[in-house]
PDB file of C-alpha atoms in Angstrom:
ATOM      1  CA  UNK A   1       0.000   0.000   0.000  1.00 59.00           C
ATOM      2  CA  UNK A   2       2.169   2.784  -1.289  1.00 80.00           C
ATOM      3  CA  UNK A   3      -0.685   5.273  -1.276  1.00 90.00           C
ATOM      4  CA  UNK A   4      -2.928   6.343   1.620  1.00 90.00           C
ATOM      5  CA  UNK A   5      -6.588   5.574   0.851  1.00 93.00           C
ATOM      6  CA  UNK A   6      -8.203   5.588   4.307  1.00 93.00           C
ATOM      7  CA  UNK A   7      -7.728   7.744   7.409  1.00 92.00           C
ATOM      8  CA  UNK A   8      -9.147   6.874  10.850  1.00 91.00           C
ATOM      9  CA  UNK A   9      -9.461   9.866  13.167  1.00 89.00           C
ATOM     10  CA  UNK A  10      -9.943   8.775  16.767  1.00 84.00           C
ATOM     11  CA  UNK A  11      -8.365   7.677  20.051  1.00 63.00           C
ATOM     12  CA  UNK A  12      -6.135  10.721  20.599  1.00 59.00           C
ATOM     13  CA  UNK A  13      -8.463  13.158  22.232  1.00 68.00           C
ATOM     14  CA  UNK A  14     -11.782  14.191  20.754  1.00 85.00           C
ATOM     15  CA  UNK A  15     -11.218  14.816  17.039  1.00 88.00           C
ATOM     16  CA  UNK A  16     -14.190  17.155  16.516  1.00 89.00           C
ATOM     17  CA  UNK A  17     -12.611  19.691  18.916  1.00 88.00           C
ATOM     18  CA  UNK A  18      -9.656  20.449  16.672  1.00 88.00           C
ATOM     19  CA  UNK A  19     -10.302  23.931  15.237  1.00 89.00           C
ATOM     20  CA  UNK A  20      -9.434  22.980  11.644  1.00 93.00           C
ATOM     21  CA  UNK A  21     -10.960  19.514  11.684  1.00 92.00           C
ATOM     22  CA  UNK A  22     -13.564  20.243   8.999  1.00 93.00           C
ATOM     23  CA  UNK A  23     -10.799  21.597   6.781  1.00 95.00           C
ATOM     24  CA  UNK A  24      -8.779  18.402   7.314  1.00 94.00           C
ATOM     25  CA  UNK A  25     -11.768  16.240   6.325  1.00 95.00           C
ATOM     26  CA  UNK A  26     -12.341  18.267   3.169  1.00 95.00           C
ATOM     27  CA  UNK A  27      -8.639  18.050   2.260  1.00 96.00           C
ATOM     28  CA  UNK A  28      -8.577  14.280   2.743  1.00 95.00           C
ATOM     29  CA  UNK A  29     -11.670  13.833   0.583  1.00 95.00           C
ATOM     30  CA  UNK A  30     -10.251  16.087  -2.127  1.00 95.00           C
ATOM     31  CA  UNK A  31      -7.364  13.584  -2.337  1.00 95.00           C
ATOM     32  CA  UNK A  32      -9.831  10.657  -2.528  1.00 95.00           C
ATOM     33  CA  UNK A  33      -8.958   9.449   0.982  1.00 96.00           C
ATOM     34  CA  UNK A  34     -11.878   8.017   2.941  1.00 95.00           C
ATOM     35  CA  UNK A  35     -12.412   9.238   6.495  1.00 95.00           C
ATOM     36  CA  UNK A  36     -13.534   7.365   9.595  1.00 94.00           C
ATOM     37  CA  UNK A  37     -14.322   9.583  12.583  1.00 94.00           C
ATOM     38  CA  UNK A  38     -14.947   8.276  16.110  1.00 93.00           C
ATOM     39  CA  UNK A  39     -16.407  10.694  18.635  1.00 93.00           C
ATOM     40  CA  UNK A  40     -17.350  10.281  22.291  1.00 90.00           C
ATOM     41  CA  UNK A  41     -20.729  11.903  21.750  1.00 92.00           C
ATOM     42  CA  UNK A  42     -20.113  14.871  24.026  1.00 93.00           C
ATOM     43  CA  UNK A  43     -19.877  17.629  21.405  1.00 93.00           C
ATOM     44  CA  UNK A  44     -23.103  17.477  19.374  1.00 95.00           C
ATOM     45  CA  UNK A  45     -22.849  20.974  17.864  1.00 95.00           C
ATOM     46  CA  UNK A  46     -19.433  20.213  16.389  1.00 93.00           C
ATOM     47  CA  UNK A  47     -20.643  16.820  15.198  1.00 92.00           C
ATOM     48  CA  UNK A  48     -23.678  18.352  13.523  1.00 93.00           C
ATOM     49  CA  UNK A  49     -21.506  20.947  11.744  1.00 92.00           C
ATOM     50  CA  UNK A  50     -19.061  18.458  10.219  1.00 92.00           C
ATOM     51  CA  UNK A  51     -18.812  18.215   6.462  1.00 92.00           C
ATOM     52  CA  UNK A  52     -18.992  14.841   4.734  1.00 91.00           C
ATOM     53  CA  UNK A  53     -17.401  11.947   6.613  1.00 93.00           C
ATOM     54  CA  UNK A  54     -17.095   8.526   4.968  1.00 94.00           C
ATOM     55  CA  UNK A  55     -18.075   6.697   8.166  1.00 95.00           C
ATOM     56  CA  UNK A  56     -18.998   8.358  11.450  1.00 95.00           C
ATOM     57  CA  UNK A  57     -19.005   6.555  14.797  1.00 95.00           C
ATOM     58  CA  UNK A  58     -20.515   7.708  18.062  1.00 96.00           C
ATOM     59  CA  UNK A  59     -19.293   5.769  21.083  1.00 93.00           C
ATOM     60  CA  UNK A  60     -22.173   4.796  23.345  1.00 95.00           C
ATOM     61  CA  UNK A  61     -20.544   3.811  26.605  1.00 90.00           C
ATOM     62  CA  UNK A  62     -23.655   3.167  28.685  1.00 94.00           C
ATOM     63  CA  UNK A  63     -27.337   2.321  28.190  1.00 95.00           C
ATOM     64  CA  UNK A  64     -28.679   4.853  30.717  1.00 95.00           C
ATOM     65  CA  UNK A  65     -27.882   8.203  32.289  1.00 95.00           C
ATOM     66  CA  UNK A  66     -27.098   6.600  35.636  1.00 94.00           C
ATOM     67  CA  UNK A  67     -24.737   4.068  34.094  1.00 92.00           C
ATOM     68  CA  UNK A  68     -22.993   6.754  32.011  1.00 92.00           C
ATOM     69  CA  UNK A  69     -22.253   8.736  35.157  1.00 90.00           C
ATOM     70  CA  UNK A  70     -21.059   5.636  37.026  1.00 85.00           C
ATOM     71  CA  UNK A  71     -18.927   4.098  34.286  1.00 80.00           C
ATOM     72  CA  UNK A  72     -18.078   6.973  31.986  1.00 74.00           C
ATOM     73  CA  UNK A  73     -17.221   9.570  34.595  1.00 78.00           C
ATOM     74  CA  UNK A  74     -18.197  12.345  32.197  1.00 83.00           C
ATOM     75  CA  UNK A  75     -16.650  15.796  32.311  1.00 86.00           C
ATOM     76  CA  UNK A  76     -19.971  17.533  31.773  1.00 91.00           C
ATOM     77  CA  UNK A  77     -22.965  17.575  34.108  1.00 92.00           C
ATOM     78  CA  UNK A  78     -25.219  17.358  31.034  1.00 95.00           C
ATOM     79  CA  UNK A  79     -23.326  14.428  29.484  1.00 94.00           C
ATOM     80  CA  UNK A  80     -26.490  12.401  28.902  1.00 96.00           C
ATOM     81  CA  UNK A  81     -28.272  15.173  26.997  1.00 97.00           C
ATOM     82  CA  UNK A  82     -25.080  15.738  24.998  1.00 96.00           C
ATOM     83  CA  UNK A  83     -25.015  12.050  24.078  1.00 97.00           C
ATOM     84  CA  UNK A  84     -28.671  12.128  23.013  1.00 98.00           C
ATOM     85  CA  UNK A  85     -28.048  15.227  20.881  1.00 98.00           C
ATOM     86  CA  UNK A  86     -25.022  13.506  19.324  1.00 97.00           C
ATOM     87  CA  UNK A  87     -27.155  10.478  18.447  1.00 98.00           C
ATOM     88  CA  UNK A  88     -29.612  12.878  16.793  1.00 97.00           C
ATOM     89  CA  UNK A  89     -26.704  14.399  14.840  1.00 96.00           C
ATOM     90  CA  UNK A  90     -25.604  10.908  13.803  1.00 97.00           C
ATOM     91  CA  UNK A  91     -29.112  10.214  12.509  1.00 96.00           C
ATOM     92  CA  UNK A  92     -28.994  13.476  10.531  1.00 95.00           C
ATOM     93  CA  UNK A  93     -25.649  12.517   8.961  1.00 93.00           C
ATOM     94  CA  UNK A  94     -27.168   9.155   8.033  1.00 92.00           C
ATOM     95  CA  UNK A  95     -30.100  10.866   6.328  1.00 92.00           C
ATOM     96  CA  UNK A  96     -27.536  12.747   4.231  1.00 91.00           C
ATOM     97  CA  UNK A  97     -26.331   9.426   2.854  1.00 90.00           C
ATOM     98  CA  UNK A  98     -23.304   9.003   5.094  1.00 91.00           C
ATOM     99  CA  UNK A  99     -22.447   5.671   6.765  1.00 95.00           C
ATOM    100  CA  UNK A 100     -23.054   5.803  10.492  1.00 97.00           C
ATOM    101  CA  UNK A 101     -22.174   3.535  13.407  1.00 97.00           C
ATOM    102  CA  UNK A 102     -23.119   3.259  17.071  1.00 97.00           C
ATOM    103  CA  UNK A 103     -20.124   1.767  18.861  1.00 95.00           C
ATOM    104  CA  UNK A 104     -21.048   0.079  22.136  1.00 96.00           C
ATOM    105  CA  UNK A 105     -18.297  -0.372  24.703  1.00 90.00           C
ATOM    106  CA  UNK A 106     -19.317  -3.298  26.908  1.00 94.00           C
ATOM    107  CA  UNK A 107     -18.133  -4.315  30.387  1.00 90.00           C
ATOM    108  CA  UNK A 108     -18.474  -7.757  31.910  1.00 90.00           C
ATOM    109  CA  UNK A 109     -21.276  -7.932  34.427  1.00 88.00           C
ATOM    110  CA  UNK A 110     -23.284  -5.114  32.845  1.00 90.00           C
ATOM    111  CA  UNK A 111     -24.559  -6.932  29.754  1.00 94.00           C
ATOM    112  CA  UNK A 112     -28.068  -7.593  31.024  1.00 95.00           C
ATOM    113  CA  UNK A 113     -31.460  -7.677  29.305  1.00 96.00           C
ATOM    114  CA  UNK A 114     -32.164  -4.261  30.851  1.00 96.00           C
ATOM    115  CA  UNK A 115     -28.909  -2.906  29.380  1.00 96.00           C
ATOM    116  CA  UNK A 116     -29.796  -4.372  25.977  1.00 97.00           C
ATOM    117  CA  UNK A 117     -33.155  -2.597  26.163  1.00 97.00           C
ATOM    118  CA  UNK A 118     -31.457   0.716  27.017  1.00 97.00           C
ATOM    119  CA  UNK A 119     -28.908   0.396  24.227  1.00 97.00           C
ATOM    120  CA  UNK A 120     -31.676  -0.592  21.787  1.00 98.00           C
ATOM    121  CA  UNK A 121     -33.583   2.583  22.609  1.00 97.00           C
ATOM    122  CA  UNK A 122     -30.466   4.693  21.941  1.00 97.00           C
ATOM    123  CA  UNK A 123     -29.679   2.819  18.730  1.00 98.00           C
ATOM    124  CA  UNK A 124     -33.250   3.246  17.487  1.00 97.00           C
ATOM    125  CA  UNK A 125     -32.923   6.977  18.123  1.00 97.00           C
ATOM    126  CA  UNK A 126     -29.698   7.211  16.078  1.00 97.00           C
ATOM    127  CA  UNK A 127     -30.825   4.821  13.330  1.00 96.00           C
ATOM    128  CA  UNK A 128     -27.239   3.901  12.358  1.00 97.00           C
ATOM    129  CA  UNK A 129     -26.209   1.773   9.402  1.00 97.00           C
ATOM    130  CA  UNK A 130     -24.101  -0.437  11.668  1.00 97.00           C
ATOM    131  CA  UNK A 131     -23.774  -1.366  15.326  1.00 97.00           C
ATOM    132  CA  UNK A 132     -20.355  -2.284  16.679  1.00 95.00           C
ATOM    133  CA  UNK A 133     -20.348  -4.103  20.006  1.00 95.00           C
ATOM    134  CA  UNK A 134     -16.925  -4.450  21.596  1.00 92.00           C
ATOM    135  CA  UNK A 135     -15.458  -5.211  24.957  1.00 90.00           C
ATOM    136  CA  UNK A 136     -13.975  -2.403  26.997  1.00 86.00           C
ATOM    137  CA  UNK A 137     -10.274  -1.792  26.406  1.00 79.00           C
ATOM    138  CA  UNK A 138      -8.154  -2.245  29.533  1.00 70.00           C
ATOM    139  CA  UNK A 139      -6.526   0.932  30.790  1.00 67.00           C
ATOM    140  CA  UNK A 140      -3.929   1.476  33.543  1.00 63.00           C
ATOM    141  CA  UNK A 141      -6.670   3.025  35.679  1.00 62.00           C
ATOM    142  CA  UNK A 142      -8.150  -0.458  36.176  1.00 61.00           C
ATOM    143  CA  UNK A 143      -5.022  -1.649  37.973  1.00 62.00           C
ATOM    144  CA  UNK A 144      -4.821   1.467  40.138  1.00 69.00           C
ATOM    145  CA  UNK A 145      -8.401   0.855  41.254  1.00 70.00           C
ATOM    146  CA  UNK A 146      -7.793  -2.803  42.011  1.00 71.00           C
ATOM    147  CA  UNK A 147      -9.864  -4.049  39.096  1.00 71.00           C
ATOM    148  CA  UNK A 148      -8.509  -6.936  37.057  1.00 73.00           C
ATOM    149  CA  UNK A 149      -8.969  -7.371  33.328  1.00 75.00           C
ATOM    150  CA  UNK A 150     -10.967 -10.533  34.039  1.00 78.00           C
ATOM    151  CA  UNK A 151     -13.385  -8.444  36.112  1.00 77.00           C
ATOM    152  CA  UNK A 152     -14.314  -6.032  33.325  1.00 83.00           C
ATOM    153  CA  UNK A 153     -13.329  -7.281  29.860  1.00 89.00           C
ATOM    154  CA  UNK A 154     -15.989  -9.594  28.420  1.00 93.00           C
ATOM    155  CA  UNK A 155     -15.130 -12.624  26.329  1.00 93.00           C
ATOM    156  CA  UNK A 156     -16.050 -12.833  22.669  1.00 93.00           C
ATOM    157  CA  UNK A 157     -18.801 -15.315  23.573  1.00 94.00           C
ATOM    158  CA  UNK A 158     -20.263 -12.911  26.144  1.00 95.00           C
ATOM    159  CA  UNK A 159     -20.322 -10.075  23.608  1.00 95.00           C
ATOM    160  CA  UNK A 160     -22.016 -12.344  21.050  1.00 96.00           C
ATOM    161  CA  UNK A 161     -24.687 -13.372  23.574  1.00 96.00           C
ATOM    162  CA  UNK A 162     -25.305  -9.731  24.403  1.00 97.00           C
ATOM    163  CA  UNK A 163     -25.556  -8.907  20.689  1.00 96.00           C
ATOM    164  CA  UNK A 164     -28.327 -11.509  20.402  1.00 96.00           C
ATOM    165  CA  UNK A 165     -30.213  -9.894  23.306  1.00 96.00           C
ATOM    166  CA  UNK A 166     -29.727  -6.507  21.642  1.00 97.00           C
ATOM    167  CA  UNK A 167     -31.088  -7.849  18.358  1.00 96.00           C
ATOM    168  CA  UNK A 168     -34.208  -9.092  20.180  1.00 96.00           C
ATOM    169  CA  UNK A 169     -34.717  -5.730  21.895  1.00 97.00           C
ATOM    170  CA  UNK A 170     -34.320  -3.833  18.617  1.00 96.00           C
ATOM    171  CA  UNK A 171     -36.894  -6.127  17.018  1.00 95.00           C
ATOM    172  CA  UNK A 172     -39.264  -5.470  19.937  1.00 95.00           C
ATOM    173  CA  UNK A 173     -38.911  -1.709  19.472  1.00 93.00           C
ATOM    174  CA  UNK A 174     -39.749  -2.094  15.800  1.00 86.00           C
ATOM    175  CA  UNK A 175     -42.673  -4.378  16.674  1.00 85.00           C
ATOM    176  CA  UNK A 176     -41.164  -7.395  14.930  1.00 75.00           C
ATOM    177  CA  UNK A 177     -40.573 -10.948  15.971  1.00 65.00           C
ATOM    178  CA  UNK A 178     -36.880 -11.416  16.921  1.00 60.00           C
ATOM    179  CA  UNK A 179     -36.630 -14.461  14.672  1.00 60.00           C
ATOM    180  CA  UNK A 180     -38.728 -13.087  11.819  1.00 53.00           C
ATOM    181  CA  UNK A 181     -38.098 -14.808   8.542  1.00 49.00           C
ATOM    182  CA  UNK A 182     -37.849 -12.919   5.283  1.00 44.00           C
ATOM    183  CA  UNK A 183     -35.483 -10.099   4.325  1.00 42.00           C
ATOM    184  CA  UNK A 184     -32.584  -9.337   6.642  1.00 47.00           C
ATOM    185  CA  UNK A 185     -33.331  -6.815   9.353  1.00 48.00           C
ATOM    186  CA  UNK A 186     -31.492  -3.502   9.240  1.00 47.00           C
ATOM    187  CA  UNK A 187     -29.839  -4.247  12.574  1.00 44.00           C
TER     188      UNK A 187
END
C-alpha cells in the first residue's frame, strides 16, 4: 500500500474539537482518501456541523444516564443530553447518505437484558447503518483501582450473547418478531 486511501481519526483526544478539523476532512476527501471519525458523543454541535465523513461513529458507553455517570465519569454535568443530541446528529448525517455507526463499549457484568433494552432505545434513536459491540479496552486506571482485566473485559462469547439480546430488543422496538423470517433486518 504505497498510497494512503483511508484515514481513521480517533483515540487521541476528541477529534471534533480540533479547530481545523472540517478543513482536514475536506482536504482528505479532495485527495480521494476516505475518512472514519470516532467521537465520544459529548460535542453534538461540532458533530452536527461536520462536512462529509465517509463513516462516522458515536461511542455509546452506557445504556442509561445513571450508568454513564457511574462508568463513563463524564466531564460535563449534562453528558447524557449531549449524548442524546449527538445520536440525533448521527441520525442526521445518516439521512444525508453518510455511513453511520453506534459503537457500544461493553463491560463484563453489565450486559443484562435491561442494558440491551437501554442500548436498543439509543440505537433506534440514532438509526445507524451499523452497530459495533466491543469489549472495553483495559486501561492502567483499572489496575490502580484494584480491578482486574478478568473483572471487566468480556469474552467474545459474552459479547455475542449480548448482541443476540440486543437484536431481540431492537426487534421489539420495531414491533417485529426477533426471529422473523424474510429479508434481513437492518440491525
